[in-house]
PDB file of C-alpha atoms and ligand atoms in Angstrom:
ATOM      1  CA  MET A   1      31.002 105.390  70.191  1.00 56.00           C
ATOM      2  CA  GLY A   2      33.611 102.715  70.860  1.00 84.00           C
ATOM      3  CA  ILE A   3      36.375 102.944  73.377  1.00 94.00           C
ATOM      4  CA  GLU A   4      40.009 103.056  72.433  1.00 98.00           C
ATOM      5  CA  ALA A   5      42.687 101.286  74.421  1.00 98.00           C
ATOM      6  CA  ARG A   6      46.380 102.141  74.132  1.00 98.00           C
ATOM      7  CA  LEU A   7      49.029 100.148  75.970  1.00 98.00           C
ATOM      8  CA  ILE A   8      51.188 102.412  78.089  1.00 98.00           C
ATOM      9  CA  LYS A   9      54.101 100.077  78.748  1.00 98.00           C
ATOM     10  CA  GLN A  10      54.700  96.474  77.798  1.00 97.00           C
ATOM     11  CA  LYS A  11      54.307  95.208  81.364  1.00 98.00           C
ATOM     12  CA  ILE A  12      51.935  97.738  82.893  1.00 98.00           C
ATOM     13  CA  GLY A  13      49.223 100.210  82.080  1.00 98.00           C
ATOM     14  CA  VAL A  14      46.486 100.843  79.540  1.00 98.00           C
ATOM     15  CA  GLU A  15      44.964 104.193  78.634  1.00 98.00           C
ATOM     16  CA  ILE A  16      41.266 104.123  77.822  1.00 98.00           C
ATOM     17  CA  THR A  17      39.665 106.964  75.879  1.00 98.00           C
ATOM     18  CA  GLY A  18      36.352 107.461  74.091  1.00 97.00           C
ATOM     19  CA  ILE A  19      34.330 106.842  77.231  1.00 98.00           C
ATOM     20  CA  ASN A  20      32.375 109.155  79.512  1.00 98.00           C
ATOM     21  CA  LEU A  21      32.443 107.762  83.049  1.00 98.00           C
ATOM     22  CA  SER A  22      29.812 110.196  84.299  1.00 98.00           C
ATOM     23  CA  GLN A  23      27.252 108.123  82.346  1.00 97.00           C
ATOM     24  CA  PRO A  24      25.973 104.636  83.181  1.00 97.00           C
ATOM     25  CA  GLN A  25      27.862 101.971  81.213  1.00 97.00           C
ATOM     26  CA  SER A  26      26.414  98.879  79.548  1.00 97.00           C
ATOM     27  CA  ASP A  27      27.283  95.424  80.871  1.00 97.00           C
ATOM     28  CA  ASP A  28      29.338  94.781  77.719  1.00 96.00           C
ATOM     29  CA  MET A  29      31.324  97.967  78.229  1.00 97.00           C
ATOM     30  CA  LEU A  30      31.879  97.045  81.866  1.00 97.00           C
ATOM     31  CA  SER A  31      33.273  93.638  80.993  1.00 96.00           C
ATOM     32  CA  GLU A  32      35.554  95.187  78.369  1.00 97.00           C
ATOM     33  CA  ILE A  33      36.904  97.666  80.925  1.00 97.00           C
ATOM     34  CA  ARG A  34      37.279  94.926  83.491  1.00 97.00           C
ATOM     35  CA  ARG A  35      39.254  92.759  81.067  1.00 97.00           C
ATOM     36  CA  LEU A  36      41.550  95.665  80.177  1.00 97.00           C
ATOM     37  CA  TRP A  37      42.383  96.781  83.701  1.00 96.00           C
ATOM     38  CA  VAL A  38      42.796  93.288  85.104  1.00 98.00           C
ATOM     39  CA  ASP A  39      45.131  92.355  82.215  1.00 97.00           C
ATOM     40  CA  HIS A  40      47.178  95.548  82.415  1.00 98.00           C
ATOM     41  CA  VAL A  41      46.867  96.115  86.185  1.00 98.00           C
ATOM     42  CA  VAL A  42      46.361  99.883  85.804  1.00 98.00           C
ATOM     43  CA  ALA A  43      43.812 101.686  83.621  1.00 98.00           C
ATOM     44  CA  VAL A  44      44.055 105.424  82.997  1.00 98.00           C
ATOM     45  CA  PHE A  45      40.962 107.412  81.930  1.00 98.00           C
ATOM     46  CA  PRO A  46      42.118 110.919  81.053  1.00 98.00           C
ATOM     47  CA  GLY A  47      39.967 114.051  81.173  1.00 97.00           C
ATOM     48  CA  GLN A  48      36.834 112.794  82.893  1.00 98.00           C
ATOM     49  CA  ILE A  49      34.244 115.299  84.098  1.00 95.00           C
ATOM     50  CA  VAL A  50      32.813 113.291  86.940  1.00 98.00           C
ATOM     51  CA  ASN A  51      31.514 114.223  90.388  1.00 98.00           C
ATOM     52  CA  ASP A  52      31.783 112.110  93.545  1.00 97.00           C
ATOM     53  CA  ASP A  53      28.354 110.518  93.070  1.00 97.00           C
ATOM     54  CA  GLN A  54      29.211 109.472  89.505  1.00 98.00           C
ATOM     55  CA  HIS A  55      32.629 108.249  90.638  1.00 98.00           C
ATOM     56  CA  ILE A  56      30.909 106.146  93.314  1.00 98.00           C
ATOM     57  CA  ALA A  57      28.260 104.891  90.879  1.00 98.00           C
ATOM     58  CA  PHE A  58      30.843 103.754  88.321  1.00 98.00           C
ATOM     59  CA  SER A  59      32.997 102.110  91.006  1.00 98.00           C
ATOM     60  CA  GLN A  60      29.991 100.217  92.367  1.00 98.00           C
ATOM     61  CA  ARG A  61      29.614  98.531  88.994  1.00 98.00           C
ATOM     62  CA  LEU A  62      32.977  96.875  89.681  1.00 97.00           C
ATOM     63  CA  GLY A  63      31.988  95.628  93.133  1.00 98.00           C
ATOM     64  CA  GLU A  64      30.872  96.626  96.571  1.00 98.00           C
ATOM     65  CA  LEU A  65      32.778  99.593  97.990  1.00 98.00           C
ATOM     66  CA  GLU A  66      34.814  99.762 101.162  1.00 97.00           C
ATOM     67  CA  LEU A  67      33.828 102.480 103.585  1.00 96.00           C
ATOM     68  CA  ILE A  68      36.736 104.512 104.939  1.00 91.00           C
ATOM     69  CA  ASN A  69      37.293 103.521 108.549  1.00 80.00           C
ATOM     70  CA  MET A  70      38.516 106.828 109.961  1.00 82.00           C
ATOM     71  CA  ALA A  71      36.132 109.759 109.797  1.00 83.00           C
ATOM     72  CA  ALA A  72      38.979 112.254 109.437  1.00 84.00           C
ATOM     73  CA  LEU A  73      40.137 110.596 106.190  1.00 88.00           C
ATOM     74  CA  GLN A  74      36.707 110.645 104.543  1.00 87.00           C
ATOM     75  CA  CYS A  75      35.225 113.192 102.262  1.00 88.00           C
ATOM     76  CA  GLU A  76      32.470 114.969 104.198  1.00 86.00           C
ATOM     77  CA  GLY A  77      29.238 112.986 104.182  1.00 85.00           C
ATOM     78  CA  ARG A  78      30.642 110.344 101.813  1.00 94.00           C
ATOM     79  CA  PRO A  79      32.254 107.396 103.612  1.00 96.00           C
ATOM     80  CA  GLU A  80      32.880 105.794 100.175  1.00 98.00           C
ATOM     81  CA  ILE A  81      35.449 108.475  99.353  1.00 97.00           C
ATOM     82  CA  TYR A  82      38.947 108.657 100.778  1.00 97.00           C
ATOM     83  CA  GLU A  83      40.636 112.017 100.267  1.00 96.00           C
ATOM     84  CA  ALA A  84      44.314 111.817  99.304  1.00 97.00           C
ATOM     85  CA  THR A  85      45.114 115.407 100.114  1.00 97.00           C
ATOM     86  CA  ASN A  86      47.174 117.890 102.074  1.00 98.00           C
ATOM     87  CA  LEU A  87      44.152 120.163 102.507  1.00 97.00           C
ATOM     88  CA  ASP A  88      41.795 120.419 105.457  1.00 95.00           C
ATOM     89  CA  LYS A  89      37.995 120.579 105.113  1.00 92.00           C
ATOM     90  CA  ASP A  90      38.216 124.354 104.468  1.00 95.00           C
ATOM     91  CA  GLY A  91      40.711 123.845 101.657  1.00 96.00           C
ATOM     92  CA  ASN A  92      43.697 125.154 103.606  1.00 98.00           C
ATOM     93  CA  ILE A  93      47.069 123.416 103.623  1.00 98.00           C
ATOM     94  CA  MET A  94      47.478 121.319 106.775  1.00 98.00           C
ATOM     95  CA  THR A  95      50.380 122.169 109.032  1.00 97.00           C
ATOM     96  CA  ASP A  96      53.509 120.054 108.730  1.00 96.00           C
ATOM     97  CA  ASP A  97      52.811 118.157 111.966  1.00 92.00           C
ATOM     98  CA  HIS A  98      49.091 117.540 111.332  1.00 94.00           C
ATOM     99  CA  PRO A  99      48.443 113.826 112.044  1.00 91.00           C
ATOM    100  CA  ILE A 100      46.152 113.439 109.012  1.00 93.00           C
ATOM    101  CA  LEU A 101      48.878 114.830 106.777  1.00 95.00           C
ATOM    102  CA  THR A 102      51.311 112.340 108.302  1.00 92.00           C
ATOM    103  CA  ILE A 103      48.852 109.488 107.671  1.00 91.00           C
ATOM    104  CA  ASN A 104      48.360 110.622 104.073  1.00 94.00           C
ATOM    105  CA  ARG A 105      52.124 110.973 103.558  1.00 95.00           C
ATOM    106  CA  GLY A 106      52.284 107.281 104.472  1.00 94.00           C
ATOM    107  CA  ASN A 107      50.974 106.691 100.907  1.00 97.00           C
ATOM    108  CA  GLN A 108      54.466 107.607  99.717  1.00 97.00           C
ATOM    109  CA  LYS A 109      55.617 104.119 100.710  1.00 97.00           C
ATOM    110  CA  TRP A 110      54.878 101.304  98.236  1.00 98.00           C
ATOM    111  CA  HIS A 111      51.677  99.552  99.319  1.00 98.00           C
ATOM    112  CA  SER A 112      48.535  97.722  98.296  1.00 98.00           C
ATOM    113  CA  ASP A 113      45.369  99.385  99.607  1.00 97.00           C
ATOM    114  CA  SER A 114      43.888  97.856 102.747  1.00 96.00           C
ATOM    115  CA  SER A 115      46.218  94.852 102.697  1.00 98.00           C
ATOM    116  CA  PHE A 116      45.949  95.200 106.488  1.00 96.00           C
ATOM    117  CA  LYS A 117      42.418  93.783 106.279  1.00 96.00           C
ATOM    118  CA  ALA A 118      41.621  90.075 106.302  1.00 97.00           C
ATOM    119  CA  VAL A 119      39.599  90.720 103.138  1.00 97.00           C
ATOM    120  CA  PRO A 120      41.726  93.330 101.366  1.00 98.00           C
ATOM    121  CA  ALA A 121      40.598  95.614  98.563  1.00 98.00           C
ATOM    122  CA  THR A 122      40.246  94.336  95.016  1.00 98.00           C
ATOM    123  CA  ALA A 123      40.772  97.691  93.336  1.00 98.00           C
ATOM    124  CA  SER A 124      40.989 101.423  93.870  1.00 98.00           C
ATOM    125  CA  MET A 125      40.146 104.365  91.665  1.00 98.00           C
ATOM    126  CA  LEU A 126      41.553 107.861  92.079  1.00 98.00           C
ATOM    127  CA  HIS A 127      40.134 111.017  90.529  1.00 98.00           C
ATOM    128  CA  ALA A 128      42.251 114.178  90.437  1.00 98.00           C
ATOM    129  CA  TYR A 129      40.663 117.487  91.515  1.00 98.00           C
ATOM    130  CA  ILE A 130      43.726 119.578  92.420  1.00 98.00           C
ATOM    131  CA  VAL A 131      47.258 118.667  91.371  1.00 98.00           C
ATOM    132  CA  PRO A 132      50.572 120.338  92.231  1.00 98.00           C
ATOM    133  CA  GLU A 133      52.818 121.936  89.606  1.00 98.00           C
ATOM    134  CA  GLU A 134      55.703 119.719  90.596  1.00 98.00           C
ATOM    135  CA  GLY A 135      55.838 116.204  92.050  1.00 98.00           C
ATOM    136  CA  GLY A 136      52.806 114.397  93.461  1.00 98.00           C
ATOM    137  CA  GLN A 137      52.704 111.787  90.691  1.00 98.00           C
ATOM    138  CA  THR A 138      51.546 108.265  91.518  1.00 98.00           C
ATOM    139  CA  GLU A 139      53.617 105.207  90.636  1.00 98.00           C
ATOM    140  CA  PHE A 140      52.315 101.689  90.074  1.00 98.00           C
ATOM    141  CA  ALA A 141      54.161  98.357  89.935  1.00 98.00           C
ATOM    142  CA  ASN A 142      52.989  95.105  88.335  1.00 98.00           C
ATOM    143  CA  MET A 143      53.748  92.516  91.021  1.00 98.00           C
ATOM    144  CA  ALA A 144      52.552  89.607  88.875  1.00 98.00           C
ATOM    145  CA  ALA A 145      55.135  90.433  86.198  1.00 98.00           C
ATOM    146  CA  ALA A 146      57.643  90.931  89.016  1.00 98.00           C
ATOM    147  CA  TYR A 147      56.821  87.490  90.421  1.00 98.00           C
ATOM    148  CA  GLU A 148      57.309  85.858  87.040  1.00 98.00           C
ATOM    149  CA  ALA A 149      60.739  87.493  86.744  1.00 98.00           C
ATOM    150  CA  LEU A 150      61.994  86.138  90.101  1.00 98.00           C
ATOM    151  CA  ASP A 151      64.706  83.500  89.997  1.00 98.00           C
ATOM    152  CA  ALA A 152      63.584  79.938  90.704  1.00 98.00           C
ATOM    153  CA  GLU A 153      65.316  79.849  94.079  1.00 98.00           C
ATOM    154  CA  THR A 154      63.483  82.917  95.373  1.00 98.00           C
ATOM    155  CA  LYS A 155      60.167  81.610  94.055  1.00 98.00           C
ATOM    156  CA  GLU A 156      60.762  78.410  95.983  1.00 98.00           C
ATOM    157  CA  LEU A 157      61.791  80.281  99.125  1.00 98.00           C
ATOM    158  CA  CYS A 158      58.576  82.345  99.039  1.00 98.00           C
ATOM    159  CA  GLU A 159      56.218  79.477  98.265  1.00 97.00           C
ATOM    160  CA  GLY A 160      53.835  78.745 101.117  1.00 97.00           C
ATOM    161  CA  LEU A 161      54.977  81.636 103.329  1.00 98.00           C
ATOM    162  CA  THR A 162      52.454  83.767 105.175  1.00 98.00           C
ATOM    163  CA  ALA A 163      52.986  87.467 105.881  1.00 98.00           C
ATOM    164  CA  ILE A 164      51.488  89.642 108.602  1.00 98.00           C
ATOM    165  CA  HIS A 165      50.112  93.003 107.485  1.00 98.00           C
ATOM    166  CA  ASP A 166      49.416  95.752 110.001  1.00 96.00           C
ATOM    167  CA  PHE A 167      48.147  99.297 109.382  1.00 94.00           C
ATOM    168  CA  TYR A 168      49.830 100.510 112.561  1.00 92.00           C
ATOM    169  CA  TRP A 169      53.136  99.148 111.315  1.00 94.00           C
ATOM    170  CA  SER A 170      53.007 101.276 108.154  1.00 93.00           C
ATOM    171  CA  ARG A 171      51.876 104.236 110.251  1.00 88.00           C
ATOM    172  CA  ARG A 172      54.350 103.688 113.103  1.00 89.00           C
ATOM    173  CA  ASP A 173      55.688 107.222 112.566  1.00 83.00           C
ATOM    174  CA  VAL A 174      52.259 108.754 113.299  1.00 81.00           C
ATOM    175  CA  GLU A 175      51.707 110.056 116.840  1.00 78.00           C
ATOM    176  CA  GLU A 176      49.911 107.514 119.054  1.00 76.00           C
ATOM    177  CA  GLN A 177      47.178 109.961 119.981  1.00 77.00           C
ATOM    178  CA  ALA A 178      46.139 110.350 116.338  1.00 80.00           C
ATOM    179  CA  PHE A 179      44.220 107.080 116.710  1.00 83.00           C
ATOM    180  CA  THR A 180      41.558 106.238 119.246  1.00 86.00           C
ATOM    181  CA  LYS A 181      41.671 102.853 120.935  1.00 87.00           C
ATOM    182  CA  ALA A 182      38.487 101.916 119.082  1.00 88.00           C
ATOM    183  CA  GLU A 183      40.175 102.747 115.750  1.00 85.00           C
ATOM    184  CA  ARG A 184      43.171 100.607 116.699  1.00 86.00           C
ATOM    185  CA  ASP A 185      41.023  97.691 117.808  1.00 90.00           C
ATOM    186  CA  ALA A 186      39.009  97.940 114.606  1.00 89.00           C
ATOM    187  CA  ILE A 187      42.090  97.194 112.461  1.00 90.00           C
ATOM    188  CA  PRO A 188      43.930  94.205 113.940  1.00 94.00           C
ATOM    189  CA  PRO A 189      46.789  92.669 111.883  1.00 96.00           C
ATOM    190  CA  ALA A 190      45.842  90.336 109.018  1.00 98.00           C
ATOM    191  CA  ARG A 191      47.545  87.266 107.486  1.00 98.00           C
ATOM    192  CA  HIS A 192      48.076  86.850 103.749  1.00 98.00           C
ATOM    193  CA  PRO A 193      50.104  84.546 101.528  1.00 98.00           C
ATOM    194  CA  LEU A 194      53.381  86.148 100.475  1.00 98.00           C
ATOM    195  CA  ILE A 195      52.648  84.955  96.954  1.00 98.00           C
ATOM    196  CA  ARG A 196      49.063  85.578  96.089  1.00 98.00           C
ATOM    197  CA  LEU A 197      47.039  83.811  93.430  1.00 97.00           C
ATOM    198  CA  HIS A 198      44.957  86.246  91.403  1.00 97.00           C
ATOM    199  CA  PRO A 199      41.377  84.901  91.340  1.00 95.00           C
ATOM    200  CA  GLU A 200      40.618  86.265  87.854  1.00 95.00           C
ATOM    201  CA  THR A 201      43.853  85.759  85.908  1.00 96.00           C
ATOM    202  CA  GLY A 202      45.249  82.745  87.763  1.00 96.00           C
ATOM    203  CA  ARG A 203      48.616  84.555  87.838  1.00 97.00           C
ATOM    204  CA  LYS A 204      50.734  84.597  90.977  1.00 98.00           C
ATOM    205  CA  ALA A 205      51.846  87.961  92.361  1.00 98.00           C
ATOM    206  CA  ILE A 206      54.200  89.084  95.111  1.00 98.00           C
ATOM    207  CA  TYR A 207      51.937  90.468  97.834  1.00 98.00           C
ATOM    208  CA  VAL A 208      54.006  92.712 100.113  1.00 98.00           C
ATOM    209  CA  GLY A 209      54.119  96.440 100.799  1.00 98.00           C
ATOM    210  CA  SER A 210      54.385  99.036 103.514  1.00 97.00           C
ATOM    211  CA  HIS A 211      51.725  97.350 105.664  1.00 97.00           C
ATOM    212  CA  THR A 212      53.676  94.061 105.665  1.00 98.00           C
ATOM    213  CA  ARG A 213      55.306  93.795 109.068  1.00 98.00           C
ATOM    214  CA  GLU A 214      56.889  90.348 109.065  1.00 98.00           C
ATOM    215  CA  ILE A 215      56.792  86.811 107.797  1.00 98.00           C
ATOM    216  CA  GLU A 216      55.087  84.375 110.082  1.00 98.00           C
ATOM    217  CA  GLY A 217      57.523  82.082 111.890  1.00 98.00           C
ATOM    218  CA  TRP A 218      60.624  83.996 110.732  1.00 98.00           C
ATOM    219  CA  ASN A 219      62.898  86.120 112.856  1.00 97.00           C
ATOM    220  CA  PHE A 220      62.269  89.812 112.438  1.00 98.00           C
ATOM    221  CA  ALA A 221      65.541  90.812 110.736  1.00 98.00           C
ATOM    222  CA  GLU A 222      65.261  88.045 108.130  1.00 98.00           C
ATOM    223  CA  SER A 223      61.606  88.916 107.561  1.00 98.00           C
ATOM    224  CA  ARG A 224      62.468  92.530 106.934  1.00 98.00           C
ATOM    225  CA  ALA A 225      65.301  91.620 104.580  1.00 98.00           C
ATOM    226  CA  LEU A 226      63.095  89.410 102.395  1.00 98.00           C
ATOM    227  CA  ILE A 227      60.156  91.868 102.404  1.00 98.00           C
ATOM    228  CA  GLU A 228      62.409  94.737 101.382  1.00 98.00           C
ATOM    229  CA  ARG A 229      64.184  92.679  98.732  1.00 98.00           C
ATOM    230  CA  LEU A 230      60.846  91.756  97.155  1.00 98.00           C
ATOM    231  CA  ILE A 231      59.649  95.371  97.162  1.00 98.00           C
ATOM    232  CA  VAL A 232      62.881  96.600  95.563  1.00 98.00           C
ATOM    233  CA  HIS A 233      62.712  93.869  92.910  1.00 98.00           C
ATOM    234  CA  GLY A 234      59.023  94.446  92.155  1.00 98.00           C
ATOM    235  CA  THR A 235      59.291  98.188  91.823  1.00 98.00           C
ATOM    236  CA  GLY A 236      62.129  98.169  89.310  1.00 98.00           C
ATOM    237  CA  PRO A 237      61.714 100.277  86.142  1.00 98.00           C
ATOM    238  CA  GLU A 238      60.443  97.517  83.820  1.00 97.00           C
ATOM    239  CA  PHE A 239      57.469  96.741  86.084  1.00 98.00           C
ATOM    240  CA  THR A 240      56.439 100.307  86.933  1.00 98.00           C
ATOM    241  CA  TYR A 241      54.444 103.186  85.481  1.00 98.00           C
ATOM    242  CA  ARG A 242      54.490 106.757  86.807  1.00 98.00           C
ATOM    243  CA  HIS A 243      51.268 108.701  86.336  1.00 98.00           C
ATOM    244  CA  ASP A 244      51.666 112.442  86.013  1.00 98.00           C
ATOM    245  CA  TRP A 245      48.276 113.807  87.045  1.00 98.00           C
ATOM    246  CA  GLU A 246      46.125 116.272  85.133  1.00 98.00           C
ATOM    247  CA  VAL A 247      42.907 117.509  86.694  1.00 98.00           C
ATOM    248  CA  GLY A 248      40.098 115.156  85.602  1.00 98.00           C
ATOM    249  CA  ASP A 249      42.247 112.054  85.250  1.00 98.00           C
ATOM    250  CA  MET A 250      40.836 108.881  86.740  1.00 98.00           C
ATOM    251  CA  VAL A 251      43.081 105.902  87.394  1.00 99.00           C
ATOM    252  CA  LEU A 252      41.829 102.444  88.319  1.00 98.00           C
ATOM    253  CA  TRP A 253      44.232  99.774  89.568  1.00 98.00           C
ATOM    254  CA  ASP A 254      44.184  96.203  90.778  1.00 98.00           C
ATOM    255  CA  ASN A 255      45.353  95.928  94.394  1.00 98.00           C
ATOM    256  CA  ARG A 256      45.684  92.147  94.032  1.00 98.00           C
ATOM    257  CA  SER A 257      48.519  92.518  91.575  1.00 98.00           C
ATOM    258  CA  ALA A 258      49.845  96.058  91.977  1.00 98.00           C
ATOM    259  CA  LEU A 259      51.770  98.142  94.422  1.00 98.00           C
ATOM    260  CA  HIS A 260      51.487 101.903  94.259  1.00 98.00           C
ATOM    261  CA  ARG A 261      52.821 104.988  95.964  1.00 98.00           C
ATOM    262  CA  GLY A 262      52.375 108.739  95.755  1.00 98.00           C
ATOM    263  CA  LEU A 263      55.504 110.775  95.095  1.00 98.00           C
ATOM    264  CA  ALA A 264      56.390 113.643  97.370  1.00 98.00           C
ATOM    265  CA  PHE A 265      55.627 117.258  96.522  1.00 98.00           C
ATOM    266  CA  ASP A 266      56.011 120.530  98.375  1.00 98.00           C
ATOM    267  CA  ASP A 267      52.968 119.943 100.583  1.00 98.00           C
ATOM    268  CA  GLN A 268      53.549 123.082 102.634  1.00 98.00           C
ATOM    269  CA  ARG A 269      53.231 125.292  99.532  1.00 98.00           C
ATOM    270  CA  GLU A 270      51.337 123.445  96.816  1.00 98.00           C
ATOM    271  CA  LYS A 271      47.836 121.975  96.979  1.00 98.00           C
ATOM    272  CA  ARG A 272      46.783 118.467  96.015  1.00 98.00           C
ATOM    273  CA  ARG A 273      43.411 116.752  96.322  1.00 98.00           C
ATOM    274  CA  LEU A 274      42.452 113.421  94.816  1.00 98.00           C
ATOM    275  CA  HIS A 275      39.377 111.375  95.681  1.00 98.00           C
ATOM    276  CA  ARG A 276      39.544 107.601  95.864  1.00 98.00           C
ATOM    277  CA  THR A 277      36.930 104.881  95.867  1.00 98.00           C
ATOM    278  CA  THR A 278      37.960 101.421  97.012  1.00 98.00           C
ATOM    279  CA  ILE A 279      36.379  98.274  95.612  1.00 98.00           C
ATOM    280  CA  ALA A 280      36.168  95.725  98.409  1.00 98.00           C
ATOM    281  CA  GLY A 281      37.603  92.245  98.162  1.00 98.00           C
ATOM    282  CA  THR A 282      35.303  89.247  97.929  1.00 95.00           C
ATOM    283  CA  GLY A 283      37.066  86.805 100.246  1.00 95.00           C
ATOM    284  CA  THR A 284      40.107  86.007 102.306  1.00 96.00           C
ATOM    285  CA  THR A 285      43.422  85.356 100.555  1.00 97.00           C
ATOM    286  CA  LEU A 286      44.615  82.227 102.349  1.00 93.00           C
TER     287      LEU A 286
HETATM  288  C1  OGA B 301      45.731 106.101  97.654  1.00 71.36           C
HETATM  289  C2  OGA B 301      47.159 106.405  97.465  1.00 71.36           C
HETATM  290  C3  OGA B 301      48.687 107.848  96.349  1.00 71.36           C
HETATM  291  C4  OGA B 301      48.652 109.223  95.827  1.00 71.36           C
HETATM  292  O1  OGA B 301      44.910 107.006  97.481  1.00 71.36           O
HETATM  293  O2  OGA B 301      45.427 104.942  97.934  1.00 71.36           O
HETATM  294  O3  OGA B 301      47.984 105.626  97.826  1.00 71.36           O
HETATM  295  O4  OGA B 301      49.444 109.497  94.910  1.00 71.36           O
HETATM  296  N1  OGA B 301      47.426 107.539  96.859  1.00 71.36           N
HETATM  297  O5  OGA B 301      47.858 110.030  96.327  1.00 71.36           O
HETATM  298 MN1   MN B 302      46.973 103.750  98.413  1.00 71.36          MN
END
């Protein structure tokens, strides 16, 4: 059986059907999938019946996996799986002030996964188990297409700049005591080029998001203004795709060239649980 690929939007997204991700894939199939998702930044695989082990096994074909650094964010017994959820380990909705819920709500800001690491993630793949009736979609932005659409002056301004990314900047609204000192020390700020060269496509992409604190050597207010301007530009309608989740959907995206964010939902009434694997990067970005 061959796979079918349908472009979702001109500048972002491909839907891949005719494939069963619970089964091992051939090397040829893997390279076809890799070509499709790298070219289109986001690949959607609807209606997969896949468990965590199969999700991990498929993801490992794309590269080594990151292990989730905070135990409270992991799926029990599986450090390869991050749970994007408002539910506790018993399946109950977390209270409004629960620090883990606050950390997870941080995903509602545009970001690139683990850009706070010196070697940030190559890709991530979410699998939907429980989805709310309303809201809770995930949006993706093609930051390579956004780079190409910048005016020449802004491209020149950004060239050669280095940005500082910091997990505790994007989570500055989370109570101090939610993190142990060891957890803080384990994630020091990281430096990345503001304009990142994609190692597989050779395309340049704007590399900023919620973890980006400031631009090295710039004053703070000017840093913030440029970072926010780039995020607003990159997440405009022509560069973005909004995924409306159905249970069983799997979505794979390229963190080197995409921003993403979860949209809000009524997390004190409705339930949502998605599992994510994270494909580790292969080197530093500078
Ligand atoms: C993530 C993430 C957004 C969402 O899992 O990395 O940002 O919609 N999730 O849950
Ligand atoms: Mn994320």
